[in-house]
Amino acid sequence: MDRKIRQKLKPLGFTMVELVVLLAIVAILSGLVISEILSYIEKARLRQALNQFLSDLNYVKNQAQITGVAWGIRACTGTGKYKIFIDHDGNCTDTQPDCDNINGTNICVNYPFQNCNSDSDCPGNFTGICRPLEQLKILEGGFLFVKGNTTRHFYVVFDRKGLPFKDNCNLGMDNVTIQSPSGKERAIIIVNRFGRIRVD
């Protein structure tokens, strides 16, 4: 009877093999959880970059309709840079040939060939009519614009009715894809000649 009591009071122990198996299971589960968390964070960051560009794309379209002057956006393939510009000369492109430089002048939106420093330099008593001719923006976090097998940039210029034009001033659609550092992608498409925007 004394032996039975001692066996019941004996502390439970684990063998070395049991500890190794337990640690292996914990390591595998931790790896799966960490992988899922990192994947979720990357998807959230991709959504954030996509929303940033979509917001600016809609801003450009709205400004063209509000001001009655063509506004455009250019996403530079192979980089995370894009430009917002006022198409003051009607050629459907920005003034600089690359995405690293911008024309730093301000113009009067209601008189696009007049430079300005403030709204008071522009004819009329309106606010918000002295605007930068070009603005350079960057997608944060190493995201890139990709365009299939071509090096052509994504260009879209909206006229005062919100209709999209390409960089050759022909009415039409265009698309661009935003790619994460690990290769996840989301495409933004101007789907019809009326300027409707879709995300795939």
Short mmCIF file of C-alpha atoms in Angstrom, two decimals:
data_model
loop_
_atom_site.label_atom_id
_atom_site.label_comp_id
_atom_site.label_asym_id
_atom_site.label_seq_id
_atom_site.Cartn_x
_atom_site.Cartn_y
_atom_site.Cartn_z
CA MET A 1 0.00 0.00 0.00
CA ASP A 2 2.89 2.29 0.78
CA ARG A 3 4.23 1.69 -2.76
CA LYS A 4 0.88 2.71 -4.29
CA ILE A 5 0.86 6.01 -2.40
CA ARG A 6 4.43 6.73 -3.48
CA GLN A 7 3.53 6.04 -7.13
CA LYS A 8 0.58 8.43 -6.92
CA LEU A 9 2.75 11.14 -5.37
CA LYS A 10 5.56 10.63 -7.89
CA PRO A 11 5.88 13.77 -10.12
CA LEU A 12 4.93 13.43 -13.76
CA GLY A 13 7.86 13.68 -16.09
CA PHE A 14 8.44 13.99 -19.82
CA THR A 15 10.99 12.11 -21.74
CA MET A 16 13.40 13.95 -24.01
CA VAL A 17 11.61 12.60 -27.10
CA GLU A 18 8.26 13.94 -25.88
CA LEU A 19 9.78 17.39 -25.28
CA VAL A 20 11.36 17.45 -28.76
CA VAL A 21 8.04 16.45 -30.38
CA LEU A 22 6.18 19.12 -28.38
CA LEU A 23 8.71 21.80 -29.36
CA ALA A 24 8.49 20.75 -33.03
CA ILE A 25 4.68 21.06 -32.97
CA VAL A 26 4.89 24.50 -31.34
CA ALA A 27 7.48 25.64 -33.91
CA ILE A 28 5.34 24.47 -36.86
CA LEU A 29 2.21 26.15 -35.51
CA SER A 30 4.15 29.35 -34.81
CA GLY A 31 5.53 29.34 -38.36
CA LEU A 32 2.04 28.97 -39.82
CA VAL A 33 0.64 31.76 -37.66
CA ILE A 34 3.52 34.13 -38.45
CA SER A 35 3.21 33.36 -42.18
CA GLU A 36 -0.53 34.16 -42.11
CA ILE A 37 0.07 37.37 -40.16
CA LEU A 38 2.74 38.54 -42.62
CA SER A 39 0.49 37.68 -45.59
CA TYR A 40 -2.37 39.64 -44.01
CA ILE A 41 -0.11 42.66 -43.37
CA GLU A 42 1.12 42.62 -46.98
CA LYS A 43 -2.44 42.42 -48.34
CA ALA A 44 -3.43 45.34 -46.11
CA ARG A 45 -0.46 47.40 -47.33
CA LEU A 46 -1.31 46.56 -50.96
CA ARG A 47 -4.90 47.68 -50.31
CA GLN A 48 -3.55 50.92 -48.81
CA ALA A 49 -1.35 51.61 -51.87
CA LEU A 50 -4.26 50.78 -54.16
CA ASN A 51 -6.59 53.11 -52.26
CA GLN A 52 -3.99 55.91 -52.38
CA PHE A 53 -3.75 55.68 -56.17
CA LEU A 54 -7.51 55.25 -56.65
CA SER A 55 -8.15 58.27 -54.47
CA ASP A 56 -5.81 60.40 -56.58
CA LEU A 57 -7.28 59.00 -59.80
CA ASN A 58 -10.78 60.00 -58.68
CA TYR A 59 -9.44 63.36 -57.48
CA VAL A 60 -8.03 64.06 -60.96
CA LYS A 61 -11.32 63.12 -62.61
CA ASN A 62 -13.30 65.31 -60.19
CA GLN A 63 -10.97 68.29 -60.59
CA ALA A 64 -11.33 68.11 -64.37
CA GLN A 65 -15.11 68.22 -64.01
CA ILE A 66 -15.10 70.96 -61.37
CA THR A 67 -12.56 73.28 -63.00
CA GLY A 68 -13.49 72.63 -66.63
CA VAL A 69 -9.78 72.10 -67.44
CA ALA A 70 -8.27 68.71 -68.38
CA TRP A 71 -6.38 66.99 -65.54
CA GLY A 72 -4.23 63.89 -65.90
CA ILE A 73 -2.38 61.22 -64.01
CA ARG A 74 0.71 59.30 -65.13
CA ALA A 75 1.90 56.13 -63.38
CA CYS A 76 5.53 55.40 -64.18
CA THR A 77 6.12 51.72 -64.99
CA GLY A 78 8.82 50.00 -62.97
CA THR A 79 8.66 52.57 -60.16
CA GLY A 80 6.28 53.53 -57.39
CA LYS A 81 6.11 57.11 -58.69
CA TYR A 82 3.19 58.85 -60.33
CA LYS A 83 2.34 62.39 -61.35
CA ILE A 84 -0.82 64.43 -61.13
CA PHE A 85 -0.83 67.20 -63.70
CA ILE A 86 -3.00 69.87 -65.25
CA ASP A 87 -3.11 69.46 -69.03
CA HIS A 88 -2.91 73.21 -69.62
CA ASP A 89 -1.69 72.94 -73.22
CA GLY A 90 -4.08 70.19 -74.37
CA ASN A 91 -1.41 67.67 -75.45
CA CYS A 92 -2.60 64.97 -72.99
CA THR A 93 0.81 64.59 -71.31
CA ASP A 94 2.80 66.16 -68.52
CA THR A 95 5.62 68.60 -69.30
CA GLN A 96 8.60 66.47 -68.21
CA PRO A 97 9.76 63.32 -70.05
CA ASP A 98 10.43 61.29 -66.90
CA CYS A 99 8.96 60.73 -63.46
CA ASP A 100 11.90 62.08 -61.50
CA ASN A 101 11.32 65.71 -62.51
CA ILE A 102 8.32 67.95 -62.25
CA ASN A 103 7.54 71.38 -63.53
CA GLY A 104 7.44 73.32 -60.26
CA THR A 105 5.38 76.25 -61.49
CA ASN A 106 1.87 77.09 -60.36
CA ILE A 107 -0.79 78.12 -62.83
CA CYS A 108 -4.21 79.72 -62.67
CA VAL A 109 -6.72 76.97 -63.34
CA ASN A 110 -9.17 79.42 -64.89
CA TYR A 111 -6.36 80.90 -67.06
CA PRO A 112 -4.03 77.92 -67.60
CA PHE A 113 -1.23 79.85 -69.33
CA GLN A 114 -0.84 82.34 -66.47
CA ASN A 115 1.67 81.55 -63.72
CA CYS A 116 0.83 82.41 -60.13
CA ASN A 117 2.06 82.30 -56.55
CA SER A 118 -1.34 82.65 -54.88
CA ASP A 119 -5.02 82.89 -55.76
CA SER A 120 -4.76 86.69 -55.78
CA ASP A 121 -2.49 86.47 -58.86
CA CYS A 122 -5.33 84.92 -60.86
CA PRO A 123 -8.22 86.82 -62.45
CA GLY A 124 -11.46 86.60 -60.50
CA ASN A 125 -12.11 86.28 -56.79
CA PHE A 126 -12.13 82.50 -56.51
CA THR A 127 -10.22 80.41 -54.00
CA GLY A 128 -8.20 77.37 -54.96
CA ILE A 129 -7.50 78.46 -58.52
CA CYS A 130 -3.71 78.76 -58.21
CA ARG A 131 -2.54 75.16 -58.39
CA PRO A 132 0.73 73.30 -59.05
CA LEU A 133 1.07 72.37 -62.71
CA GLU A 134 2.51 68.98 -61.68
CA GLN A 135 2.74 67.04 -58.43
CA LEU A 136 4.94 63.99 -57.85
CA LYS A 137 3.54 61.22 -55.63
CA ILE A 138 5.09 57.95 -54.44
CA LEU A 139 3.51 54.67 -53.37
CA GLU A 140 5.00 53.88 -49.96
CA GLY A 141 6.51 50.53 -49.03
CA GLY A 142 8.28 49.42 -52.20
CA PHE A 143 5.18 48.99 -54.35
CA LEU A 144 5.61 49.29 -58.11
CA PHE A 145 3.48 50.04 -61.14
CA VAL A 146 3.75 47.27 -63.73
CA LYS A 147 2.29 47.19 -67.21
CA GLY A 148 2.56 43.67 -68.66
CA ASN A 149 5.38 43.27 -71.18
CA THR A 150 5.48 46.93 -72.16
CA THR A 151 7.44 49.82 -70.73
CA ARG A 152 4.72 52.30 -71.71
CA HIS A 153 3.43 54.34 -68.79
CA PHE A 154 -0.17 54.49 -67.69
CA TYR A 155 -1.59 57.83 -68.81
CA VAL A 156 -5.11 59.05 -68.46
CA VAL A 157 -6.34 62.60 -68.94
CA PHE A 158 -9.90 63.47 -68.01
CA ASP A 159 -11.70 66.26 -69.81
CA ARG A 160 -14.34 68.54 -68.26
CA LYS A 161 -17.01 65.85 -68.81
CA GLY A 162 -14.91 63.18 -67.06
CA LEU A 163 -14.14 61.33 -70.29
CA PRO A 164 -10.74 59.55 -70.36
CA PHE A 165 -8.11 60.22 -73.01
CA LYS A 166 -4.80 58.45 -73.60
CA ASP A 167 -1.45 60.20 -73.97
CA ASN A 168 -2.04 60.44 -77.74
CA CYS A 169 -5.29 62.35 -77.02
CA ASN A 170 -7.47 59.53 -78.35
CA LEU A 171 -10.54 58.66 -76.33
CA GLY A 172 -10.02 55.31 -74.66
CA MET A 173 -9.35 53.02 -71.78
CA ASP A 174 -6.11 52.05 -70.06
CA ASN A 175 -4.97 49.89 -67.14
CA VAL A 176 -2.13 49.56 -64.68
CA THR A 177 -1.18 47.01 -62.03
CA ILE A 178 0.23 47.73 -58.59
CA GLN A 179 2.67 45.04 -57.43
CA SER A 180 3.86 44.36 -53.88
CA PRO A 181 7.53 43.53 -53.12
CA SER A 182 6.62 39.80 -52.94
CA GLY A 183 4.74 39.84 -56.25
CA LYS A 184 1.09 40.17 -55.18
CA GLU A 185 -0.81 42.32 -57.70
CA ARG A 186 -4.01 44.32 -58.13
CA ALA A 187 -5.04 45.87 -61.43
CA ILE A 188 -6.78 49.22 -61.93
CA ILE A 189 -8.70 49.51 -65.17
CA ILE A 190 -10.46 52.41 -66.86
CA VAL A 191 -13.13 50.11 -68.25
CA ASN A 192 -15.06 52.22 -70.70
CA ARG A 193 -15.01 55.45 -72.65
CA PHE A 194 -17.07 57.15 -69.94
CA GLY A 195 -14.24 56.87 -67.42
CA ARG A 196 -15.62 54.19 -65.11
CA ILE A 197 -12.84 52.79 -62.89
CA ARG A 198 -12.66 49.14 -61.81
CA VAL A 199 -10.25 47.19 -59.59
CA ASP A 200 -9.42 43.55 -60.38
#
